[in-house]
PDB file of C-alpha atoms in Angstrom:
ATOM      1  CA  MET R   1     -28.707  25.322 -78.106  1.00  0.00           C
ATOM      2  CA  VAL R   2     -28.945  28.135 -76.691  1.00  0.00           C
ATOM      3  CA  GLU R   3     -29.359  30.233 -79.761  1.00  0.00           C
ATOM      4  CA  SER R   4     -32.172  27.376 -80.730  1.00  0.00           C
ATOM      5  CA  LEU R   5     -33.021  29.021 -76.784  1.00  0.00           C
ATOM      6  CA  LEU R   6     -32.856  32.667 -77.832  1.00  0.00           C
ATOM      7  CA  ARG R   7     -34.758  32.676 -81.168  1.00  0.00           C
ATOM      8  CA  GLN R   8     -37.618  35.144 -81.648  1.00  0.00           C
ATOM      9  CA  ASP R   9     -40.481  31.835 -83.145  1.00  0.00           C
ATOM     10  CA  PRO R  10     -41.618  30.166 -80.737  1.00  0.00           C
ATOM     11  CA  THR R  11     -42.657  27.615 -83.234  1.00  0.00           C
ATOM     12  CA  GLU R  12     -38.681  27.456 -84.885  1.00  0.00           C
ATOM     13  CA  ARG R  13     -37.268  27.068 -80.990  1.00  0.00           C
ATOM     14  CA  PRO R  14     -36.657  23.580 -79.821  1.00  0.00           C
ATOM     15  CA  ASP R  15     -39.225  21.151 -77.450  1.00  0.00           C
ATOM     16  CA  PHE R  16     -38.772  19.581 -74.539  1.00  0.00           C
ATOM     17  CA  GLU R  17     -37.628  15.950 -75.491  1.00  0.00           C
ATOM     18  CA  GLU R  18     -35.495  17.852 -78.229  1.00  0.00           C
ATOM     19  CA  LEU R  19     -33.388  19.854 -75.341  1.00  0.00           C
ATOM     20  CA  GLY R  20     -32.992  17.352 -73.143  1.00  0.00           C
ATOM     21  CA  GLY R  21     -31.239  14.734 -76.069  1.00  0.00           C
ATOM     22  CA  TRP R  22     -29.279  17.614 -76.384  1.00  0.00           C
ATOM     23  CA  LEU R  23     -27.971  17.806 -72.429  1.00  0.00           C
ATOM     24  CA  ARG R  24     -27.671  14.106 -72.067  1.00  0.00           C
ATOM     25  CA  SER R  25     -25.682  14.344 -75.319  1.00  0.00           C
ATOM     26  CA  LEU R  26     -23.793  16.997 -73.527  1.00  0.00           C
ATOM     27  CA  VAL R  27     -23.519  15.226 -71.130  1.00  0.00           C
ATOM     28  CA  ARG R  28     -21.750  12.127 -72.679  1.00  0.00           C
ATOM     29  CA  SER R  29     -19.271  13.984 -74.684  1.00  0.00           C
ATOM     30  CA  ALA R  30     -18.357  15.940 -71.826  1.00  0.00           C
ATOM     31  CA  PRO R  31     -14.617  15.377 -70.193  1.00  0.00           C
ATOM     32  CA  GLU R  32     -13.615  13.923 -66.981  1.00  0.00           C
ATOM     33  CA  PRO R  33     -12.837  16.373 -65.330  1.00  0.00           C
ATOM     34  CA  GLU R  34      -8.984  17.265 -64.790  1.00  0.00           C
ATOM     35  CA  ALA R  35      -7.626  16.700 -61.240  1.00  0.00           C
ATOM     36  CA  GLY R  36      -5.608  19.926 -60.614  1.00  0.00           C
ATOM     37  CA  SER R  37      -1.886  19.431 -59.059  1.00  0.00           C
ATOM     38  CA  ARG R  38      -2.877  19.377 -55.119  1.00  0.00           C
ATOM     39  CA  VAL R  39      -3.985  16.589 -55.211  1.00  0.00           C
ATOM     40  CA  VAL R  40      -2.406  14.102 -54.125  1.00  0.00           C
ATOM     41  CA  PRO R  41      -3.350  10.296 -55.612  1.00  0.00           C
ATOM     42  CA  VAL R  42      -3.716   7.126 -53.250  1.00  0.00           C
ATOM     43  CA  PRO R  43      -2.852   3.897 -54.051  1.00  0.00           C
ATOM     44  CA  PRO R  44      -5.501   1.698 -54.598  1.00  0.00           C
ATOM     45  CA  ASP R  45      -6.932  -0.494 -52.377  1.00  0.00           C
ATOM     46  CA  PRO R  46      -6.185  -4.531 -53.389  1.00  0.00           C
ATOM     47  CA  ARG R  47      -9.393  -5.489 -50.999  1.00  0.00           C
ATOM     48  CA  ARG R  48     -11.813  -3.378 -53.218  1.00  0.00           C
ATOM     49  CA  LEU R  49     -12.862  -3.209 -56.594  1.00  0.00           C
ATOM     50  CA  PRO R  50     -13.110  -0.923 -59.122  1.00  0.00           C
ATOM     51  CA  ILE R  51     -16.145   1.271 -60.465  1.00  0.00           C
ATOM     52  CA  VAL R  52     -16.289   1.590 -63.855  1.00  0.00           C
ATOM     53  CA  ARG R  53     -19.145   4.311 -64.731  1.00  0.00           C
ATOM     54  CA  ARG R  54     -20.314   4.897 -68.267  1.00  0.00           C
ATOM     55  CA  ARG R  55     -20.638   8.633 -68.868  1.00  0.00           C
ATOM     56  CA  GLY R  56     -23.938  10.341 -67.202  1.00  0.00           C
ATOM     57  CA  GLU R  57     -24.071   6.496 -65.370  1.00  0.00           C
ATOM     58  CA  LEU R  58     -24.489   8.529 -62.098  1.00  0.00           C
ATOM     59  CA  VAL R  59     -26.891  11.477 -62.631  1.00  0.00           C
ATOM     60  CA  ARG R  60     -29.357   9.038 -64.611  1.00  0.00           C
ATOM     61  CA  ARG R  61     -28.940   7.449 -61.027  1.00  0.00           C
ATOM     62  CA  ARG R  62     -29.809   9.410 -58.997  1.00  0.00           C
ATOM     63  CA  ARG R  63     -32.412  10.892 -60.845  1.00  0.00           C
ATOM     64  CA  ALA R  64     -33.201   7.733 -61.156  1.00  0.00           C
ATOM     65  CA  GLY R  65     -34.589   8.005 -57.000  1.00  0.00           C
ATOM     66  CA  LEU R  66     -31.194   4.703 -56.894  1.00  0.00           C
ATOM     67  CA  PRO R  67     -29.224   5.174 -53.593  1.00  0.00           C
ATOM     68  CA  ASP R  68     -25.890   6.453 -54.145  1.00  0.00           C
ATOM     69  CA  ALA R  69     -22.856   3.617 -52.856  1.00  0.00           C
ATOM     70  CA  HIS R  70     -20.845   6.499 -51.140  1.00  0.00           C
ATOM     71  CA  ALA R  71     -23.542   8.232 -49.322  1.00  0.00           C
ATOM     72  CA  ARG R  72     -24.804   3.776 -47.512  1.00  0.00           C
ATOM     73  CA  HIS R  73     -20.800   3.672 -46.627  1.00  0.00           C
ATOM     74  CA  LYS R  74     -20.252   6.616 -45.207  1.00  0.00           C
ATOM     75  CA  ARG R  75     -23.593   6.466 -42.947  1.00  0.00           C
ATOM     76  CA  ASP R  76     -22.658   2.029 -42.048  1.00  0.00           C
ATOM     77  CA  ARG R  77     -19.338   3.906 -40.645  1.00  0.00           C
ATOM     78  CA  GLU R  78     -21.408   6.964 -38.395  1.00  0.00           C
ATOM     79  CA  GLU R  79     -23.828   4.634 -37.136  1.00  0.00           C
ATOM     80  CA  GLY R  80     -21.592   1.120 -36.261  1.00  0.00           C
ATOM     81  CA  SER R  81     -19.022   4.396 -34.555  1.00  0.00           C
ATOM     82  CA  SER R  82     -21.437   6.030 -32.406  1.00  0.00           C
ATOM     83  CA  PRO R  83     -20.699   7.783 -29.763  1.00  0.00           C
ATOM     84  CA  SER R  84     -23.246   5.640 -27.353  1.00  0.00           C
ATOM     85  CA  ARG R  85     -22.392   2.034 -29.094  1.00  0.00           C
ATOM     86  CA  LEU R  86     -18.496   3.275 -28.175  1.00  0.00           C
ATOM     87  CA  GLY R  87     -19.836   3.969 -24.694  1.00  0.00           C
ATOM     88  CA  ARG R  88     -21.257   0.670 -24.240  1.00  0.00           C
ATOM     89  CA  THR R  89     -17.670  -1.004 -25.110  1.00  0.00           C
ATOM     90  CA  LEU R  90     -16.033   1.206 -23.039  1.00  0.00           C
ATOM     91  CA  LEU R  91     -17.265   0.217 -19.898  1.00  0.00           C
ATOM     92  CA  VAL R  92     -17.569  -3.316 -21.553  1.00  0.00           C
ATOM     93  CA  LEU R  93     -13.865  -3.821 -21.431  1.00  0.00           C
ATOM     94  CA  VAL R  94     -13.282  -1.136 -18.132  1.00  0.00           C
ATOM     95  CA  LEU R  95     -15.743  -4.315 -16.255  1.00  0.00           C
ATOM     96  CA  LEU R  96     -13.577  -7.010 -17.558  1.00  0.00           C
ATOM     97  CA  LEU R  97     -10.513  -5.257 -16.620  1.00  0.00           C
ATOM     98  CA  LEU R  98     -12.380  -5.131 -12.835  1.00  0.00           C
ATOM     99  CA  ALA R  99     -13.192  -8.025 -12.435  1.00  0.00           C
ATOM    100  CA  GLY R 100      -9.949  -9.668 -13.803  1.00  0.00           C
ATOM    101  CA  ALA R 101      -7.788  -8.281 -11.233  1.00  0.00           C
ATOM    102  CA  VAL R 102     -10.384  -8.968  -8.350  1.00  0.00           C
ATOM    103  CA  ALA R 103     -10.299 -12.572  -9.859  1.00  0.00           C
ATOM    104  CA  TYR R 104      -6.191 -11.909  -9.995  1.00  0.00           C
ATOM    105  CA  ALA R 105      -6.334 -10.880  -5.755  1.00  0.00           C
ATOM    106  CA  MET R 106      -8.211 -13.363  -4.881  1.00  0.00           C
ATOM    107  CA  LEU R 107      -6.067 -16.263  -6.247  1.00  0.00           C
ATOM    108  CA  PHE R 108      -2.468 -15.785  -7.321  1.00  0.00           C
ATOM    109  CA  MET R 109      -1.829 -12.642  -3.832  1.00  0.00           C
ATOM    110  CA  PRO R 110       0.061 -13.363  -1.417  1.00  0.00           C
ATOM    111  CA  LYS R 111      -2.869 -13.868   2.272  1.00  0.00           C
ATOM    112  CA  GLN R 112      -1.369 -11.241   4.986  1.00  0.00           C
ATOM    113  CA  HIS R 113      -1.902 -12.964   8.178  1.00  0.00           C
ATOM    114  CA  ALA R 114      -1.241 -11.047  12.212  1.00  0.00           C
ATOM    115  CA  SER R 115       2.122 -11.995  12.910  1.00  0.00           C
ATOM    116  CA  HIS R 116       2.688 -13.154  16.345  1.00  0.00           C
ATOM    117  CA  GLY R 117       6.463 -12.221  15.785  1.00  0.00           C
ATOM    118  CA  ARG R 118       8.116 -10.112  17.660  1.00  0.00           C
ATOM    119  CA  SER R 119       8.581  -6.889  16.472  1.00  0.00           C
ATOM    120  CA  GLY R 120      12.539  -6.100  16.314  1.00  0.00           C
ATOM    121  CA  THR R 121      12.825  -2.069  16.483  1.00  0.00           C
ATOM    122  CA  GLY R 122      11.806   0.724  18.427  1.00  0.00           C
ATOM    123  CA  PRO R 123       9.451   3.824  17.325  1.00  0.00           C
ATOM    124  CA  THR R 124      11.604   7.177  17.998  1.00  0.00           C
ATOM    125  CA  PRO R 125      11.270   9.286  20.655  1.00  0.00           C
ATOM    126  CA  SER R 126       9.535  12.569  20.408  1.00  0.00           C
ATOM    127  CA  ALA R 127      10.768  15.317  22.595  1.00  0.00           C
ATOM    128  CA  GLY R 128      10.272  16.264  26.400  1.00  0.00           C
ATOM    129  CA  ARG R 129       8.522  13.255  28.624  1.00  0.00           C
ATOM    130  CA  SER R 130       5.489  12.024  27.385  1.00  0.00           C
ATOM    131  CA  SER R 131       3.188   9.210  29.749  1.00  0.00           C
ATOM    132  CA  PRO R 132       0.986   8.310  26.074  1.00  0.00           C
ATOM    133  CA  ALA R 133      -2.255   6.424  27.865  1.00  0.00           C
ATOM    134  CA  PRO R 134      -1.617   2.758  28.347  1.00  0.00           C
ATOM    135  CA  ALA R 135      -2.936   0.375  25.317  1.00  0.00           C
ATOM    136  CA  ARG R 136      -5.105  -3.365  27.131  1.00  0.00           C
ATOM    137  CA  SER R 137      -3.588  -6.290  25.057  1.00  0.00           C
ATOM    138  CA  GLN R 138      -4.523  -9.911  25.457  1.00  0.00           C
ATOM    139  CA  HIS R 139      -1.495 -11.064  23.970  1.00  0.00           C
ATOM    140  CA  SER R 140       2.003 -10.460  24.210  1.00  0.00           C
ATOM    141  CA  PRO R 141       4.253 -13.758  22.414  1.00  0.00           C
ATOM    142  CA  SER R 142       6.633 -12.680  25.094  1.00  0.00           C
ATOM    143  CA  ALA R 143       4.429 -11.903  27.688  1.00  0.00           C
ATOM    144  CA  SER R 144       2.864 -14.639  27.240  1.00  0.00           C
ATOM    145  CA  ASP R 145       6.202 -17.073  27.389  1.00  0.00           C
ATOM    146  CA  THR R 146       7.345 -15.136  30.284  1.00  0.00           C
ATOM    147  CA  GLN R 147       4.512 -16.464  32.559  1.00  0.00           C
ATOM    148  CA  ALA R 148       3.891 -19.314  30.412  1.00  0.00           C
ATOM    149  CA  GLY R 149       7.389 -20.290  32.164  1.00  0.00           C
ATOM    150  CA  GLY R 150       9.637 -19.725  29.039  1.00  0.00           C
ATOM    151  CA  THR R 151      11.160 -21.703  27.092  1.00  0.00           C
ATOM    152  CA  SER R 152      14.978 -23.731  26.750  1.00  0.00           C
ATOM    153  CA  SER R 153      15.766 -23.370  23.211  1.00  0.00           C
ATOM    154  CA  VAL R 154      17.360 -19.221  22.998  1.00  0.00           C
ATOM    155  CA  PRO R 155      19.161 -18.570  19.369  1.00  0.00           C
ATOM    156  CA  ALA R 156      23.347 -18.752  18.833  1.00  0.00           C
ATOM    157  CA  GLY R 157      24.996 -16.207  20.845  1.00  0.00           C
ATOM    158  CA  PHE R 158      22.893 -16.610  23.598  1.00  0.00           C
ATOM    159  CA  THR R 159      23.245 -19.343  26.750  1.00  0.00           C
ATOM    160  CA  LEU R 160      20.409 -20.704  28.822  1.00  0.00           C
ATOM    161  CA  ARG R 161      21.501 -18.594  33.235  1.00  0.00           C
ATOM    162  CA  LYS R 162      20.696 -20.128  36.244  1.00  0.00           C
ATOM    163  CA  ASP R 163      21.127 -17.277  38.552  1.00  0.00           C
ATOM    164  CA  PRO R 164      21.009 -18.779  42.270  1.00  0.00           C
ATOM    165  CA  GLU R 165      18.154 -15.798  42.848  1.00  0.00           C
ATOM    166  CA  GLY R 166      16.169 -18.018  41.739  1.00  0.00           C
ATOM    167  CA  PHE R 167      15.383 -17.690  37.933  1.00  0.00           C
ATOM    168  CA  ASP R 168      16.461 -18.393  34.128  1.00  0.00           C
ATOM    169  CA  ILE R 169      16.896 -16.098  31.523  1.00  0.00           C
ATOM    170  CA  ALA R 170      18.533 -16.070  28.361  1.00  0.00           C
ATOM    171  CA  VAL R 171      21.663 -13.337  28.432  1.00  0.00           C
ATOM    172  CA  ALA R 172      24.570 -12.930  25.160  1.00  0.00           C
ATOM    173  CA  LYS R 173      27.203 -15.160  25.495  1.00  0.00           C
ATOM    174  CA  GLY R 174      30.264 -13.498  27.922  1.00  0.00           C
ATOM    175  CA  TRP R 175      28.599 -11.096  29.689  1.00  0.00           C
ATOM    176  CA  THR R 176      29.388 -10.796  33.241  1.00  0.00           C
ATOM    177  CA  ARG R 177      27.249 -11.093  36.222  1.00  0.00           C
ATOM    178  CA  THR R 178      26.797  -8.726  39.403  1.00  0.00           C
ATOM    179  CA  PRO R 179      24.999 -10.399  42.534  1.00  0.00           C
ATOM    180  CA  LYS R 180      22.026  -8.632  43.723  1.00  0.00           C
ATOM    181  CA  ASN R 181      22.688  -5.335  45.297  1.00  0.00           C
ATOM    182  CA  GLY R 182      21.078  -3.330  47.939  1.00  0.00           C
ATOM    183  CA  SER R 183      18.324  -2.448  45.829  1.00  0.00           C
ATOM    184  CA  GLY R 184      17.597  -6.434  45.155  1.00  0.00           C
ATOM    185  CA  GLU R 185      19.179  -5.871  41.200  1.00  0.00           C
ATOM    186  CA  VAL R 186      20.523  -8.795  39.854  1.00  0.00           C
ATOM    187  CA  VAL R 187      23.243  -7.138  37.072  1.00  0.00           C
ATOM    188  CA  TYR R 188      24.240  -8.935  33.570  1.00  0.00           C
ATOM    189  CA  ALA R 189      26.216  -6.471  31.824  1.00  0.00           C
ATOM    190  CA  HIS R 190      29.641  -6.264  28.230  1.00  0.00           C
ATOM    191  CA  GLY R 191      30.332  -2.363  27.152  1.00  0.00           C
ATOM    192  CA  ASP R 192      28.347   0.146  27.226  1.00  0.00           C
ATOM    193  CA  PHE R 193      24.761  -2.643  27.606  1.00  0.00           C
ATOM    194  CA  GLU R 194      23.181  -3.658  30.823  1.00  0.00           C
ATOM    195  CA  LEU R 195      20.798  -6.259  31.249  1.00  0.00           C
ATOM    196  CA  LEU R 196      18.515  -5.560  35.734  1.00  0.00           C
ATOM    197  CA  VAL R 197      16.565  -8.280  36.449  1.00  0.00           C
ATOM    198  CA  VAL R 198      14.750  -7.547  39.737  1.00  0.00           C
ATOM    199  CA  PRO R 199      12.830 -10.405  41.084  1.00  0.00           C
ATOM    200  CA  GLY R 200       9.984 -10.320  43.348  1.00  0.00           C
ATOM    201  CA  ARG R 201      11.326  -6.916  45.518  1.00  0.00           C
ATOM    202  CA  ASP R 202       8.054  -5.511  45.850  1.00  0.00           C
ATOM    203  CA  GLY R 203       4.656  -6.708  46.392  1.00  0.00           C
ATOM    204  CA  SER R 204       0.856  -5.470  45.428  1.00  0.00           C
ATOM    205  CA  ALA R 205       0.162  -5.203  49.302  1.00  0.00           C
ATOM    206  CA  ALA R 206       2.582  -1.761  49.305  1.00  0.00           C
ATOM    207  CA  TYR R 207       2.631  -0.519  45.231  1.00  0.00           C
ATOM    208  CA  GLY R 208      -0.856  -1.729  43.766  1.00  0.00           C
ATOM    209  CA  SER R 209      -2.001  -4.336  40.971  1.00  0.00           C
ATOM    210  CA  ASP R 210      -1.817  -1.725  38.512  1.00  0.00           C
ATOM    211  CA  PRO R 211       1.721  -2.417  36.863  1.00  0.00           C
ATOM    212  CA  MET R 212       1.375   0.428  34.771  1.00  0.00           C
ATOM    213  CA  ALA R 213       1.241   3.021  37.070  1.00  0.00           C
ATOM    214  CA  TYR R 214       3.891   0.807  39.326  1.00  0.00           C
ATOM    215  CA  GLN R 215       6.161   1.392  36.565  1.00  0.00           C
ATOM    216  CA  ARG R 216       4.948   4.724  35.255  1.00  0.00           C
ATOM    217  CA  ASP R 217       4.926   6.542  39.079  1.00  0.00           C
ATOM    218  CA  LYS R 218       7.125   3.926  42.000  1.00  0.00           C
ATOM    219  CA  GLU R 219       9.719   1.640  40.128  1.00  0.00           C
ATOM    220  CA  ARG R 220      13.667   3.050  41.432  1.00  0.00           C
ATOM    221  CA  GLU R 221      14.700   1.329  37.582  1.00  0.00           C
ATOM    222  CA  LEU R 222      12.826   4.141  36.517  1.00  0.00           C
ATOM    223  CA  GLN R 223      13.993   7.187  38.692  1.00  0.00           C
ATOM    224  CA  PRO R 224      16.234   8.902  36.405  1.00  0.00           C
ATOM    225  CA  TYR R 225      14.095   8.806  33.735  1.00  0.00           C
ATOM    226  CA  ARG R 226      11.470   9.981  35.899  1.00  0.00           C
ATOM    227  CA  ASP R 227      14.823  12.813  37.355  1.00  0.00           C
ATOM    228  CA  SER R 228      15.536  13.578  34.308  1.00  0.00           C
ATOM    229  CA  SER R 229      15.146  17.293  32.413  1.00  0.00           C
ATOM    230  CA  TRP R 230      14.938  15.554  29.103  1.00  0.00           C
ATOM    231  CA  ALA R 231      12.733  12.359  29.118  1.00  0.00           C
ATOM    232  CA  THR R 232      11.050   9.902  26.556  1.00  0.00           C
ATOM    233  CA  ALA R 233       7.972   7.287  27.309  1.00  0.00           C
ATOM    234  CA  THR R 234       6.492   5.899  24.266  1.00  0.00           C
ATOM    235  CA  GLY R 235       5.209   2.567  23.723  1.00  0.00           C
ATOM    236  CA  LEU R 236       4.050   1.659  26.960  1.00  0.00           C
ATOM    237  CA  ARG R 237       1.323  -0.994  28.006  1.00  0.00           C
ATOM    238  CA  THR R 238      -0.745  -2.799  29.334  1.00  0.00           C
ATOM    239  CA  ILE R 239      -0.744  -6.930  29.213  1.00  0.00           C
ATOM    240  CA  GLU R 240      -3.176  -9.733  30.159  1.00  0.00           C
ATOM    241  CA  VAL R 241      -2.256 -13.334  29.846  1.00  0.00           C
ATOM    242  CA  GLY R 242      -3.797 -16.258  31.812  1.00  0.00           C
ATOM    243  CA  GLY R 243      -5.390 -14.066  35.096  1.00  0.00           C
ATOM    244  CA  ARG R 244      -2.059 -12.167  34.847  1.00  0.00           C
ATOM    245  CA  THR R 245      -0.777  -8.595  34.193  1.00  0.00           C
ATOM    246  CA  MET R 246       2.033  -6.817  32.702  1.00  0.00           C
ATOM    247  CA  ALA R 247       3.179  -3.949  31.605  1.00  0.00           C
ATOM    248  CA  GLU R 248       6.305  -2.309  29.799  1.00  0.00           C
ATOM    249  CA  GLY R 249       7.770   0.548  28.121  1.00  0.00           C
ATOM    250  CA  GLN R 250      10.542   2.173  25.747  1.00  0.00           C
ATOM    251  CA  PHE R 251      12.566   5.031  27.349  1.00  0.00           C
ATOM    252  CA  THR R 252      15.498   7.356  26.997  1.00  0.00           C
ATOM    253  CA  TRP R 253      17.188   9.867  29.254  1.00  0.00           C
ATOM    254  CA  THR R 254      20.999  11.068  29.762  1.00  0.00           C
ATOM    255  CA  ASP R 255      22.742   8.922  32.497  1.00  0.00           C
ATOM    256  CA  GLY R 256      25.086  11.305  34.709  1.00  0.00           C
ATOM    257  CA  GLN R 257      28.128  10.618  31.997  1.00  0.00           C
ATOM    258  CA  GLY R 258      26.337  12.589  29.466  1.00  0.00           C
ATOM    259  CA  ARG R 259      25.436   9.233  27.756  1.00  0.00           C
ATOM    260  CA  ASP R 260      21.814   9.296  26.178  1.00  0.00           C
ATOM    261  CA  LEU R 261      20.086   5.816  27.490  1.00  0.00           C
ATOM    262  CA  TYR R 262      17.659   4.180  25.452  1.00  0.00           C
ATOM    263  CA  VAL R 263      15.320   1.669  27.696  1.00  0.00           C
ATOM    264  CA  ARG R 264      13.067  -2.067  27.067  1.00  0.00           C
ATOM    265  CA  ASN R 265      11.964  -1.724  30.099  1.00  0.00           C
ATOM    266  CA  MET R 266       8.864  -4.225  31.229  1.00  0.00           C
ATOM    267  CA  ALA R 267       7.159  -5.115  35.039  1.00  0.00           C
ATOM    268  CA  ILE R 268       5.397  -8.191  36.043  1.00  0.00           C
ATOM    269  CA  LEU R 269       2.685  -9.427  38.587  1.00  0.00           C
ATOM    270  CA  LEU R 270       3.628 -12.109  39.345  1.00  0.00           C
ATOM    271  CA  ASN R 271       1.917 -13.647  43.037  1.00  0.00           C
ATOM    272  CA  GLY R 272       1.986 -10.682  44.806  1.00  0.00           C
ATOM    273  CA  ARG R 273       5.656  -9.573  43.911  1.00  0.00           C
ATOM    274  CA  TYR R 274       6.534  -7.137  41.170  1.00  0.00           C
ATOM    275  CA  HIS R 275       9.815  -8.541  38.447  1.00  0.00           C
ATOM    276  CA  ILE R 276      11.013  -6.126  37.107  1.00  0.00           C
ATOM    277  CA  LEU R 277      13.186  -7.089  33.342  1.00  0.00           C
ATOM    278  CA  GLN R 278      15.035  -3.671  31.848  1.00  0.00           C
ATOM    279  CA  VAL R 279      17.611  -3.431  28.927  1.00  0.00           C
ATOM    280  CA  ARG R 280      19.706   0.438  28.767  1.00  0.00           C
ATOM    281  CA  GLY R 281      22.276   0.611  25.903  1.00  0.00           C
ATOM    282  CA  PRO R 282      23.318   3.649  24.186  1.00  0.00           C
ATOM    283  CA  ASP R 283      20.950   5.382  22.167  1.00  0.00           C
ATOM    284  CA  ALA R 284      22.500   4.737  18.862  1.00  0.00           C
ATOM    285  CA  ASP R 285      21.834   0.830  19.040  1.00  0.00           C
ATOM    286  CA  ARG R 286      18.227   0.748  19.835  1.00  0.00           C
ATOM    287  CA  ASP R 287      18.351  -2.556  18.031  1.00  0.00           C
ATOM    288  CA  GLU R 288      20.495  -3.593  20.022  1.00  0.00           C
ATOM    289  CA  VAL R 289      18.836  -3.108  23.180  1.00  0.00           C
ATOM    290  CA  THR R 290      15.208  -4.376  21.375  1.00  0.00           C
ATOM    291  CA  ARG R 291      17.493  -8.149  20.405  1.00  0.00           C
ATOM    292  CA  LEU R 292      18.264  -8.846  23.722  1.00  0.00           C
ATOM    293  CA  TYR R 293      15.400  -7.719  25.905  1.00  0.00           C
ATOM    294  CA  GLU R 294      13.535  -9.839  23.652  1.00  0.00           C
ATOM    295  CA  GLU R 295      15.315 -13.298  24.422  1.00  0.00           C
ATOM    296  CA  ALA R 296      15.056 -11.902  28.014  1.00  0.00           C
ATOM    297  CA  THR R 297      11.432 -11.442  28.254  1.00  0.00           C
ATOM    298  CA  ALA R 298      10.939 -14.581  25.794  1.00  0.00           C
ATOM    299  CA  THR R 299      12.974 -16.917  28.271  1.00  0.00           C
ATOM    300  CA  TYR R 300      12.581 -14.861  31.758  1.00  0.00           C
ATOM    301  CA  ARG R 301      10.794 -18.158  34.158  1.00  0.00           C
ATOM    302  CA  TYR R 302      10.951 -16.885  38.322  1.00  0.00           C
ATOM    303  CA  THR R 303      11.197 -21.201  40.278  1.00  0.00           C
ATOM    304  CA  GLY R 304      11.949 -19.221  43.044  1.00  0.00           C
TER     305      GLY R 304
END
């Protein structure tokens, strides 16, 4: 065919139709290309039917302007996995997960209610003496029980003592009582622990009507705290219940025997007189001091 095209006489050269027939014959008779040694054969997909193609058919389809099936499938895949569609899908999934989490939390998570129980742990004291501003509370369980007249129900290990000085109070079993001393204190003691009760010794006419100021500056039972060179005061707060006011706090100091004490104290202004409830114990046994203090303040009732 090339030699025929290169003939010098133009009349002997093949015309256009003859040349086209030769080219079609060459395409039909051309052998299939070899894949080579580096091509990995792909296993047939059973979901697809084999495509039977005659030699030269693909050339005629393209020349006729028919769409290529492979190109059409590629466009479909590209349109189906476009970034915008993928972003919308992820956004919908995230919103669905958030809605499910909110619904689960509202339906199944336990609701937290304000606790009206007494705390059994004391805060860690800071180094040196401190006097934080008192926080006013409208209700305190132990203070409310004290002012309302206490309760006759005491837990195991305690007994309700009806003291001859005119008050009732829960004291741990086995504790010994010391009669009122010259400072007006009734002391219940056992081992290294002491419960001091002062039933109305000081009056508001001489000591003022602010229990926090009385506790901080004038209460005799806290004089060791004020005299100590190394002491702490935490948890200071003023409590108002039923028109009555009281103050409490947590204190630490070193006594004359070199022992580190942890002290829970409450000063109650009742009918113009100050009532003191104080529990002392080793600083290493704060939980026990707190347990004894909470039972005492929850059950104290002045009957005199």
